[in-house]
XYZ file of C-alpha atoms in Angstrom:
378
model
C 102.362 136.154 -68.346
C 101.596 135.356 -71.727
C 103.679 138.403 -72.458
C 106.601 137.178 -70.514
C 106.500 134.121 -72.083
C 106.382 135.371 -75.410
C 109.628 138.104 -74.421
C 111.464 134.368 -73.110
C 110.820 132.766 -76.595
C 111.867 135.749 -78.506
C 115.245 136.098 -76.441
C 115.577 132.530 -77.207
C 115.182 132.904 -80.945
C 117.265 136.007 -81.127
C 120.313 134.906 -79.185
C 120.281 131.035 -80.515
C 123.831 131.339 -80.895
C 125.124 132.498 -77.790
C 122.716 129.505 -76.408
C 124.657 127.083 -78.387
C 128.249 128.666 -77.200
C 127.395 128.183 -73.697
C 126.102 124.920 -74.230
C 129.587 123.600 -75.819
C 130.963 125.318 -72.656
C 129.160 123.405 -70.508
C 129.924 120.284 -72.172
C 133.444 120.480 -72.751
C 133.294 121.165 -68.874
C 131.469 118.378 -67.741
C 133.957 116.090 -70.102
C 136.603 117.483 -67.954
C 134.685 117.005 -64.865
C 133.569 113.335 -65.167
C 137.677 112.548 -66.497
C 139.307 110.806 -63.699
C 142.003 113.148 -63.597
C 142.410 116.509 -61.155
C 139.908 118.904 -62.775
C 142.068 121.934 -61.855
C 144.982 120.596 -63.515
C 143.584 119.247 -66.932
C 142.094 123.166 -67.175
C 145.425 124.539 -66.471
C 147.129 122.479 -68.932
C 144.898 123.071 -71.565
C 144.909 126.697 -70.599
C 148.698 126.741 -71.204
C 147.916 124.464 -74.641
C 145.206 126.427 -75.966
C 145.115 124.396 -79.246
C 144.171 121.305 -76.888
C 140.936 123.459 -76.057
C 139.547 123.700 -79.747
C 140.776 119.995 -80.403
C 138.626 118.907 -77.633
C 135.606 121.656 -78.344
C 135.608 121.204 -81.990
C 133.706 117.756 -81.787
C 131.178 118.438 -79.609
C 130.339 122.064 -81.272
C 130.205 119.810 -84.808
C 127.715 117.684 -82.849
C 125.692 120.478 -82.074
C 125.310 122.330 -84.850
C 124.423 119.219 -86.961
C 121.500 118.259 -84.555
C 120.409 121.930 -84.508
C 120.220 122.275 -88.172
C 118.392 119.532 -88.214
C 115.886 120.147 -85.950
C 116.045 124.323 -85.388
C 115.831 123.691 -81.513
C 119.224 124.761 -79.351
C 118.153 123.243 -75.977
C 117.375 119.624 -77.463
C 120.782 119.889 -79.671
C 122.328 120.607 -76.107
C 120.439 117.434 -74.655
C 121.619 115.144 -77.249
C 125.248 116.249 -77.610
C 124.976 116.248 -73.566
C 124.188 112.925 -73.670
C 126.121 111.873 -76.192
C 129.455 113.001 -74.329
C 128.295 112.247 -70.871
C 128.170 108.667 -71.416
C 131.051 108.392 -73.545
C 133.096 110.355 -70.741
C 131.384 107.704 -68.048
C 132.699 104.936 -69.679
C 136.105 106.083 -69.744
C 136.012 106.682 -66.504
C 134.457 103.038 -65.406
C 137.374 101.939 -68.065
C 139.997 103.634 -66.510
C 138.797 102.700 -62.811
C 138.095 98.885 -63.755
C 141.572 98.632 -66.051
C 143.224 101.523 -65.542
C 142.965 101.904 -69.549
C 141.318 104.759 -71.097
C 138.077 104.414 -73.730
C 139.475 103.856 -77.415
C 137.181 103.316 -80.606
C 137.390 99.595 -80.907
C 136.293 99.469 -77.470
C 132.845 100.540 -78.652
C 132.495 97.403 -80.665
C 133.097 95.019 -77.471
C 130.224 96.327 -75.389
C 128.704 93.095 -75.221
C 132.018 91.859 -73.703
C 132.762 94.597 -71.758
C 129.061 94.371 -69.894
C 129.872 90.443 -69.340
C 132.900 91.475 -67.971
C 131.847 93.787 -65.942
C 130.930 91.452 -63.218
C 134.094 90.602 -62.614
C 135.129 94.035 -61.215
C 133.763 95.829 -58.036
C 133.640 99.264 -59.870
C 132.472 102.591 -58.187
C 129.165 103.757 -60.268
C 130.379 107.258 -59.647
C 126.581 108.286 -58.695
C 127.350 111.776 -58.480
C 128.796 111.748 -62.118
C 125.554 110.217 -63.157
C 123.324 112.443 -61.591
C 125.168 115.722 -63.066
C 124.587 113.530 -66.835
C 120.919 113.091 -66.113
C 120.056 115.876 -64.695
C 121.673 118.597 -67.043
C 119.891 116.263 -69.719
C 116.850 116.509 -68.276
C 116.995 120.101 -68.174
C 117.888 120.448 -71.398
C 114.967 118.802 -72.484
C 112.412 120.705 -70.580
C 114.066 123.837 -71.933
C 113.669 122.885 -75.818
C 109.895 121.450 -74.743
C 109.078 124.630 -73.158
C 110.977 127.108 -75.161
C 109.973 124.872 -78.466
C 111.735 125.856 -81.661
C 113.709 129.434 -82.976
C 112.414 130.918 -85.721
C 111.989 128.958 -89.191
C 114.528 128.469 -91.580
C 114.302 127.322 -95.357
C 115.360 123.716 -95.818
C 118.420 124.204 -97.853
C 120.760 126.791 -95.807
C 119.866 124.240 -92.818
C 121.232 121.363 -95.167
C 123.874 123.629 -95.992
C 124.718 124.404 -92.381
C 125.031 120.425 -91.812
C 127.250 119.566 -94.876
C 129.365 122.345 -93.872
C 129.608 121.217 -90.494
C 130.386 117.387 -91.311
C 132.774 118.907 -93.740
C 134.915 120.771 -91.069
C 134.841 118.200 -89.014
C 135.882 115.422 -91.705
C 138.745 117.761 -92.670
C 139.849 117.829 -88.617
C 139.499 114.351 -88.434
C 141.569 113.094 -91.633
C 144.326 116.234 -90.708
C 144.612 117.656 -87.101
C 143.664 114.598 -85.244
C 145.586 112.253 -87.370
C 149.252 114.715 -86.527
C 151.252 112.016 -84.423
C 153.601 115.142 -84.377
C 151.277 117.597 -82.835
C 149.879 114.995 -80.650
C 153.722 113.938 -79.484
C 153.933 117.680 -79.364
C 152.299 118.545 -75.962
C 154.630 118.101 -72.895
C 152.786 116.041 -71.043
C 153.352 114.549 -67.431
C 154.021 111.001 -68.776
C 154.544 110.052 -72.153
C 154.342 106.602 -71.315
C 151.026 106.624 -69.225
C 148.084 106.704 -71.882
C 145.515 106.721 -69.086
C 147.496 109.868 -67.593
C 147.207 111.343 -71.243
C 143.984 110.990 -72.053
C 143.846 112.849 -68.321
C 145.777 115.770 -69.629
C 145.123 116.240 -73.237
C 141.455 115.400 -72.859
C 138.879 112.440 -74.025
C 137.692 114.098 -77.367
C 141.024 114.476 -78.503
C 142.733 111.260 -77.780
C 139.644 108.896 -78.640
C 139.817 110.870 -82.287
C 143.597 110.697 -82.244
C 143.271 106.723 -81.822
C 140.580 106.126 -84.352
C 142.414 104.737 -86.434
C 146.035 104.284 -84.433
C 145.826 100.146 -83.292
C 144.342 98.922 -86.306
C 145.405 95.216 -87.759
C 145.638 95.357 -91.710
C 144.860 92.480 -93.543
C 147.836 90.963 -95.250
C 147.935 91.015 -99.017
C 146.748 87.538 -100.457
C 145.055 86.622 -97.310
C 142.558 83.714 -97.491
C 140.553 82.713 -94.345
C 139.962 79.444 -95.908
C 143.414 78.586 -96.371
C 144.589 79.714 -92.818
C 141.884 77.212 -91.219
C 143.237 74.502 -93.721
C 146.764 75.394 -92.397
C 145.331 75.035 -88.338
C 143.192 71.703 -89.320
C 146.515 69.872 -90.883
C 148.276 70.581 -87.484
C 147.749 67.961 -85.002
C 148.294 68.296 -81.118
C 149.548 65.102 -79.515
C 149.382 65.213 -76.201
C 153.531 63.879 -74.760
C 152.868 60.487 -72.550
C 154.365 60.300 -69.140
C 155.168 63.248 -66.828
C 155.183 66.869 -68.486
C 157.684 68.858 -67.110
C 157.686 72.164 -66.049
C 158.094 74.909 -68.743
C 159.507 78.262 -67.624
C 159.983 81.189 -70.148
C 162.191 84.225 -68.674
C 162.343 87.239 -70.882
C 165.142 90.044 -69.256
C 165.149 92.978 -71.224
C 168.673 94.088 -69.456
C 170.510 90.554 -70.784
C 173.247 90.837 -72.638
C 176.140 88.613 -73.248
C 178.857 90.393 -73.023
C 181.102 87.554 -74.686
C 179.106 88.645 -78.195
C 181.829 91.644 -78.331
C 185.868 91.342 -78.774
C 186.238 94.336 -76.394
C 186.527 92.134 -73.190
C 189.209 89.441 -73.071
C 189.564 86.937 -70.170
C 190.126 83.227 -69.775
C 187.636 80.320 -70.363
C 187.848 79.858 -66.115
C 187.115 83.656 -65.804
C 184.190 84.001 -68.589
C 181.584 86.195 -66.897
C 178.765 83.868 -68.597
C 180.171 80.424 -67.435
C 176.630 79.490 -66.390
C 174.963 80.983 -69.585
C 177.440 79.234 -71.740
C 176.480 75.960 -70.122
C 173.144 75.974 -70.211
C 173.071 76.800 -73.244
C 175.557 74.233 -74.815
C 173.492 71.527 -73.454
C 171.906 68.768 -75.331
C 168.790 69.569 -73.591
C 168.730 73.058 -75.137
C 167.926 74.895 -77.606
C 169.966 78.487 -78.042
C 170.962 81.330 -80.664
C 170.064 84.939 -80.956
C 166.796 86.213 -82.327
C 165.879 89.560 -83.918
C 163.456 91.549 -81.445
C 160.451 94.769 -82.772
C 162.175 97.273 -80.346
C 165.466 98.223 -78.883
C 165.746 100.190 -75.584
C 162.284 100.433 -75.410
C 158.454 98.863 -76.423
C 159.789 95.435 -74.877
C 156.067 94.869 -74.177
C 156.243 94.036 -78.527
C 158.862 91.194 -77.959
C 156.669 89.391 -75.274
C 153.881 89.609 -77.595
C 156.064 88.417 -80.611
C 157.678 85.339 -78.447
C 154.186 84.371 -77.105
C 152.430 84.421 -80.587
C 154.679 84.057 -83.223
C 153.347 87.476 -84.853
C 155.457 90.464 -85.496
C 154.715 93.532 -84.683
C 156.237 95.551 -87.301
C 153.720 93.521 -89.562
C 150.387 93.996 -87.830
C 150.087 97.231 -89.691
C 151.357 100.494 -91.012
C 150.233 102.492 -88.010
C 150.348 100.799 -85.242
C 153.598 100.299 -83.067
C 151.902 98.489 -80.127
C 150.910 95.182 -80.351
C 149.357 95.130 -77.041
C 147.069 97.459 -77.783
C 146.038 96.378 -81.166
C 144.162 92.995 -79.749
C 141.529 92.746 -78.023
C 139.990 89.411 -78.298
C 141.806 86.488 -77.486
C 144.427 85.260 -79.854
C 146.810 81.907 -80.172
C 149.753 81.981 -78.341
C 152.293 79.503 -76.508
C 149.780 79.344 -73.677
C 146.774 78.411 -75.711
C 148.783 75.653 -77.334
C 150.292 74.194 -73.929
C 146.987 74.583 -72.728
C 145.656 72.362 -75.459
C 147.544 69.506 -73.782
C 147.136 70.358 -70.163
C 148.727 72.995 -69.034
C 147.959 75.875 -66.738
C 150.144 79.246 -67.623
C 150.808 82.146 -65.479
C 152.262 85.349 -65.919
C 154.464 87.528 -63.934
C 155.845 90.816 -64.536
C 157.652 93.942 -61.974
C 156.297 96.711 -64.016
C 153.001 98.239 -63.826
C 149.697 97.098 -65.029
C 148.923 99.687 -67.507
C 152.821 99.719 -69.180
C 151.555 98.480 -72.654
C 148.242 97.408 -71.632
C 150.095 94.039 -70.303
C 147.069 93.092 -67.851
C 144.909 93.310 -70.413
C 146.531 92.084 -73.744
C 148.157 89.430 -72.008
C 144.998 88.149 -70.535
C 143.962 87.418 -74.350
C 147.011 85.358 -74.913
C 145.147 83.650 -72.109
C 147.986 84.013 -69.582
C 146.984 84.029 -65.765
C 148.498 87.217 -64.137
C 150.000 86.462 -60.980
C 151.600 89.518 -59.456
C 151.999 92.890 -61.460
C 154.072 95.712 -59.627
C 154.819 94.127 -56.549
C 156.052 96.122 -53.725
C 160.118 94.659 -53.419
C 161.466 95.054 -50.198
C 164.981 96.140 -49.830
C 167.609 93.842 -48.524
C 168.701 94.462 -45.223
C-alpha cells in the first residue's frame, strides 16, 4: 500500500505542470458553465475566436502559478484559484439575475451595499452552481493534503517564477486588456447588450477590460471644501401654495423641421404650430441645447439633463455616464424631493440598455415601467 502511495506521489511530482494545465482548463470551463449564457454557444464562439480563450485563461493561469510557486503544491493552488474564479463567476451570475447587468470591478467596492440590496430581490441561488464550486474546491484541498508538496525547489527560482508570472500579467493588463480596438473587433451577437457581450467574450476578459473603463476623474483644482461651501450657500425654499405638476418629456426622435430652410409653408400650415405656441408662451422657457451624443447614447443626454453634469467631462475613458456612477448623485429629482415632490420615471426601452434601471435609481427616480408590451392599435 505504501509502495503504491509513494508511486502516486512520485507521479504527482513528475507531472506537476500537466496538473496545472488540467486545473487551468477545469477552472476555465467552470467559469463558462456558471455564466448565465449557453455553455455550448460560448464555447463555440471562443473556438471561432481563439484569442478569447487566451484572454480568459491567462488570469487563471497566472494566479495558479503565483500560488504554486509560493507553496509548491499544485492542488493547493488549484483550490485557491478555483474558489476565487468560482465566486467571481457566481457573483456575476447573481447580479445578472437580479439586475440584468454583469459584474464589473467597481462592484467589488460595493459589496456591503450589494448585500443590503439583496433583500429587495427574489434570487435563484443556483444550488447546483454552489455545489460545483464547493465540491471541486474540496476535492482539490483533499488532494493537496494527501499528495502534499512536490519536490522542494530553491527559493530564488520560485521568486523568479512569481515575479515573471506577475510581469506577464501586468504586461497583458496594460496592453491586451485595455485595447478598445481588440474588444470591439469580436463579432458579438448584440453590441449594445453588455450582458450578452460578457457571456460571449467571457467574464474574465470583460472584467479586466472594464477595470479602468468607467472611471470618474477628479477635475483639475477640485476642492471638496469649496464644493461644500457652494452647496451650503444654496438655500432651498419650499414654494407657497399648490405645487405644480412637473412633466419632462425627452424625445430623441423630435426634430424641429422649421429650423431648416429646405421647407416652405405658410404660418397656417406650420407643421410645428402647436410646439411653437407652447414655446412662445410666457409660461415656458425654450431654446436649443447641446447634447453629448447624436444618433446614439441618448441615455447620456438623460443623465446630463437630470444632473447638470456633462458626460464628456466625467473621465477620459468613460463614454457612458450611466455606468460611471454607482452611488446616489444630486439631480432634479433630489432637488424637487427636498420640496416635497415625488418622482416617477418611464421609458419604453429595455432595462439593461445603458444600465438605465440601476443608474437612474441612483438619481432617486422611481422606475414605473420599462419595456412594456405595447398593444398595436386595431
